């Protein structure tokens, strides 16, 4: 994860010199991750901002191990959705509150842990009223303290832009979570701590029992 974070930082780095965007990259911990913290637009070049995000999304690597083939054989994955490969199964699902569509979740390394969380059927973004499996466990607004991730591991908390649905990995200093003052890397809107928050839980319960 350490190398992945650095690679993403490097992807953004060339932009630092051309004065189009300014990135504020902060070291979370001397030993562990370099975390992309804030993202400021200095001129409204939509194409450039989207280019940066698209690159980060395109080169993101899966954060979880693939589903054990033994589990696929053992489980009666719903035939309707024909979940037969790791790519089909993913790391969990969320059910759209508006249209009831079951959307597959995949946890990615880097600053955008679930990429865009928009419904495949109706295109609305995930909200707190949508049900989701353990990998995306709703996290109460009042909780700002949590165990620090093990050395070399990424923070397992995230929040989701209410305007465009892009998921952002949370910042953490010591055992304190910081969800405030983030500018969405996808659409430029600001979070005042009001985006829905989630704990990135285990993929195991879902993979053992995908219903
Ligand atoms: Zn929907
Ligand atoms: Zn956004």
Short mmCIF file of C-alpha atoms and ligand atoms in Angstrom, two decimals:
data_model
loop_
_atom_site.label_atom_id
_atom_site.label_comp_id
_atom_site.label_asym_id
_atom_site.label_seq_id
_atom_site.Cartn_x
_atom_site.Cartn_y
_atom_site.Cartn_z
CA UNK A 1 0.00 0.00 0.00
CA UNK A 2 2.90 2.27 0.73
CA UNK A 3 4.19 1.96 -2.82
CA UNK A 4 0.77 2.37 -4.31
CA UNK A 5 0.17 5.63 -2.45
CA UNK A 6 3.50 6.96 -3.60
CA UNK A 7 2.76 5.98 -7.15
CA UNK A 8 -0.50 7.87 -7.09
CA UNK A 9 1.27 10.89 -5.62
CA UNK A 10 3.77 10.66 -8.44
CA UNK A 11 0.97 10.64 -10.99
CA UNK A 12 -0.29 13.90 -9.56
CA UNK A 13 3.15 15.40 -9.06
CA UNK A 14 3.77 16.72 -12.60
CA UNK A 15 0.76 18.97 -12.13
CA UNK A 16 2.55 20.75 -9.31
CA UNK A 17 4.90 22.43 -11.70
CA UNK A 18 2.45 23.68 -14.29
CA UNK A 19 0.48 25.80 -11.85
CA UNK A 20 -2.84 24.33 -12.80
CA UNK A 21 -3.52 22.46 -9.61
CA UNK A 22 -1.85 22.47 -6.26
CA UNK A 23 -1.68 19.37 -4.16
CA UNK A 24 -1.08 19.38 -0.47
CA UNK A 25 0.58 16.06 0.27
CA UNK A 26 1.14 15.32 3.91
CA UNK A 27 2.97 12.43 5.47
CA UNK A 28 0.56 10.57 7.68
CA UNK A 29 3.30 8.73 9.51
CA UNK A 30 7.04 8.76 9.06
CA UNK A 31 7.02 5.02 8.47
CA UNK A 32 3.86 4.36 6.54
CA UNK A 33 1.64 5.93 3.95
CA UNK A 34 1.95 9.16 2.15
CA UNK A 35 -1.65 10.20 2.01
CA UNK A 36 -3.13 12.55 -0.50
CA UNK A 37 -4.94 14.96 1.75
CA UNK A 38 -6.35 17.97 -0.01
CA UNK A 39 -6.73 18.96 -3.58
CA UNK A 40 -7.03 22.59 -4.61
CA UNK A 41 -7.96 23.89 -8.01
CA UNK A 42 -6.18 27.08 -8.92
CA UNK A 43 -7.95 27.50 -12.22
CA UNK A 44 -11.20 25.93 -13.32
CA UNK A 45 -9.71 23.48 -15.79
CA UNK A 46 -12.22 20.72 -15.46
CA UNK A 47 -10.42 18.52 -17.95
CA UNK A 48 -7.17 18.55 -15.99
CA UNK A 49 -8.84 17.74 -12.69
CA UNK A 50 -10.78 14.90 -14.23
CA UNK A 51 -7.60 13.68 -15.92
CA UNK A 52 -5.85 13.39 -12.55
CA UNK A 53 -8.75 11.53 -10.99
CA UNK A 54 -9.18 9.27 -13.99
CA UNK A 55 -5.49 8.32 -13.83
CA UNK A 56 -5.73 7.51 -10.12
CA UNK A 57 -8.85 5.42 -10.74
CA UNK A 58 -7.43 3.69 -13.78
CA UNK A 59 -4.20 2.61 -12.08
CA UNK A 60 -5.73 1.65 -8.74
CA UNK A 61 -4.96 -1.89 -7.60
CA UNK A 62 -7.40 -4.15 -5.72
CA UNK A 63 -6.98 -3.71 -1.97
CA UNK A 64 -8.35 -7.13 -1.01
CA UNK A 65 -7.17 -10.59 -1.94
CA UNK A 66 -9.25 -12.32 -4.64
CA UNK A 67 -12.04 -14.63 -3.59
CA UNK A 68 -10.79 -18.10 -2.74
CA UNK A 69 -11.92 -20.43 -5.59
CA UNK A 70 -12.84 -22.95 -2.90
CA UNK A 71 -15.41 -20.50 -1.51
CA UNK A 72 -16.89 -20.01 -4.97
CA UNK A 73 -17.33 -23.77 -5.30
CA UNK A 74 -18.71 -24.13 -1.78
CA UNK A 75 -21.18 -21.26 -1.84
CA UNK A 76 -24.45 -21.09 -3.62
CA UNK A 77 -23.92 -17.68 -5.12
CA UNK A 78 -27.20 -16.39 -6.48
CA UNK A 79 -27.67 -17.91 -9.93
CA UNK A 80 -29.57 -14.85 -11.07
CA UNK A 81 -26.49 -12.69 -10.86
CA UNK A 82 -24.28 -15.53 -12.09
CA UNK A 83 -21.51 -14.78 -9.60
CA UNK A 84 -18.91 -17.23 -10.81
CA UNK A 85 -15.63 -15.33 -10.83
CA UNK A 86 -13.84 -13.07 -8.37
CA UNK A 87 -14.56 -10.12 -10.65
CA UNK A 88 -18.31 -10.85 -10.49
CA UNK A 89 -18.31 -11.37 -6.74
CA UNK A 90 -16.24 -8.35 -5.69
CA UNK A 91 -15.81 -7.39 -2.06
CA UNK A 92 -19.43 -6.73 -1.20
CA UNK A 93 -22.54 -5.04 -2.50
CA UNK A 94 -24.76 -2.08 -1.85
CA UNK A 95 -28.44 -1.98 -2.59
CA UNK A 96 -29.70 1.25 -4.09
CA UNK A 97 -32.40 2.76 -1.87
CA UNK A 98 -34.14 4.31 -4.87
CA UNK A 99 -34.33 1.42 -7.35
CA UNK A 100 -33.25 -1.62 -5.27
CA UNK A 101 -30.46 -2.52 -7.71
CA UNK A 102 -27.67 -4.62 -6.21
CA UNK A 103 -24.35 -2.93 -6.98
CA UNK A 104 -21.08 -4.82 -6.56
CA UNK A 105 -18.46 -3.17 -4.34
CA UNK A 106 -14.74 -3.39 -4.94
CA UNK A 107 -12.19 -1.99 -2.50
CA UNK A 108 -9.18 -0.33 -4.23
CA UNK A 109 -5.88 0.84 -2.84
CA UNK A 110 -5.21 4.56 -2.83
CA UNK A 111 -7.19 7.74 -2.21
CA UNK A 112 -10.52 6.63 -3.77
CA UNK A 113 -11.22 3.29 -2.07
CA UNK A 114 -14.50 2.47 -3.88
CA UNK A 115 -14.09 4.83 -6.82
CA UNK A 116 -17.50 6.29 -7.80
CA UNK A 117 -20.40 4.90 -5.79
CA UNK A 118 -23.21 5.51 -8.24
CA UNK A 119 -25.97 3.06 -8.97
CA UNK A 120 -25.40 1.03 -12.14
CA UNK A 121 -29.11 1.23 -12.92
CA UNK A 122 -30.40 4.69 -11.88
CA UNK A 123 -27.07 6.60 -11.55
CA UNK A 124 -27.89 8.05 -8.11
CA UNK A 125 -25.02 8.11 -5.65
CA UNK A 126 -24.86 5.95 -2.55
CA UNK A 127 -26.48 7.51 0.51
CA UNK A 128 -26.85 6.57 4.16
CA UNK A 129 -30.25 5.06 3.38
CA UNK A 130 -28.73 2.42 1.07
CA UNK A 131 -27.92 -0.95 2.60
CA UNK A 132 -24.36 -2.20 2.15
CA UNK A 133 -22.30 -5.19 3.24
CA UNK A 134 -19.53 -5.16 5.86
CA UNK A 135 -16.85 -3.77 3.59
CA UNK A 136 -18.87 -0.54 3.61
CA UNK A 137 -20.20 -0.29 7.16
CA UNK A 138 -21.93 3.01 8.07
CA UNK A 139 -19.87 4.95 10.59
CA UNK A 140 -21.60 7.36 13.01
CA UNK A 141 -20.89 11.09 12.63
CA UNK A 142 -19.90 11.48 16.26
CA UNK A 143 -17.14 8.87 16.20
CA UNK A 144 -13.78 10.49 15.50
CA UNK A 145 -11.54 8.10 17.39
CA UNK A 146 -10.46 4.68 16.09
CA UNK A 147 -7.44 2.38 16.31
CA UNK A 148 -4.60 3.48 14.03
CA UNK A 149 -4.03 1.15 11.05
CA UNK A 150 -1.13 -1.31 11.38
CA UNK A 151 2.17 -0.07 10.03
CA UNK A 152 2.14 0.06 6.23
CA UNK A 153 -1.65 -0.35 5.97
CA UNK A 154 -4.06 2.23 4.65
CA UNK A 155 -6.77 3.86 6.76
CA UNK A 156 -9.93 1.74 6.64
CA UNK A 157 -12.37 4.63 6.83
CA UNK A 158 -13.83 6.62 3.99
CA UNK A 159 -16.50 9.14 3.12
CA UNK A 160 -18.50 9.73 -0.04
CA UNK A 161 -19.12 13.01 -1.87
CA UNK A 162 -22.82 13.83 -1.70
CA UNK A 163 -22.67 15.58 -5.08
CA UNK A 164 -20.91 13.06 -7.34
CA UNK A 165 -20.50 9.86 -5.29
CA UNK A 166 -16.69 9.70 -5.43
CA UNK A 167 -15.40 7.87 -2.34
CA UNK A 168 -12.45 9.40 -0.50
CA UNK A 169 -10.23 7.57 1.97
CA UNK A 170 -10.34 9.37 5.34
CA UNK A 171 -7.33 11.03 6.91
CA UNK A 172 -6.12 9.88 10.24
CA UNK A 173 -3.65 11.45 12.66
CA UNK A 174 -2.77 9.00 15.40
CA UNK A 175 -6.13 7.62 16.50
CA UNK A 176 -8.13 10.65 15.37
CA UNK A 177 -10.16 10.54 12.17
CA UNK A 178 -10.46 13.77 10.21
CA UNK A 179 -13.39 14.05 7.81
CA UNK A 180 -13.44 17.84 7.63
CA UNK A 181 -12.43 20.40 5.05
CA UNK A 182 -12.05 18.02 2.11
CA UNK A 183 -12.56 19.20 -1.44
CA UNK A 184 -13.92 16.50 -3.72
CA UNK A 185 -11.26 15.49 -6.23
CA UNK A 186 -13.99 14.56 -8.70
CA UNK A 187 -16.38 17.53 -8.70
CA UNK A 188 -14.71 20.19 -6.56
CA UNK A 189 -17.50 20.47 -4.00
CA UNK A 190 -16.52 20.84 -0.33
CA UNK A 191 -17.19 18.58 2.60
CA UNK A 192 -17.95 20.27 5.87
CA UNK A 193 -17.92 16.91 7.61
CA UNK A 194 -21.36 16.09 6.22
CA UNK A 195 -20.52 13.36 3.72
CA UNK A 196 -21.71 9.86 4.71
CA UNK A 197 -18.91 8.02 6.48
CA UNK A 198 -18.04 4.35 6.40
CA UNK A 199 -15.77 1.86 8.05
CA UNK A 200 -14.09 -0.42 5.49
CA UNK A 201 -14.87 -3.73 7.15
CA UNK A 202 -14.00 -7.33 6.38
CA UNK A 203 -14.86 -8.90 3.03
CA UNK A 204 -15.10 -12.37 4.58
CA UNK A 205 -18.75 -12.44 5.78
CA UNK A 206 -20.00 -11.40 2.33
CA UNK A 207 -17.80 -13.85 0.49
CA UNK A 208 -18.89 -16.71 2.71
CA UNK A 209 -22.55 -15.78 2.44
CA UNK A 210 -23.19 -13.39 -0.45
CA UNK A 211 -26.95 -13.34 0.16
ZN1 LIG B 1 -30.51 2.83 -8.25
ZN1 LIG B 2 -17.82 15.11 -5.75
#
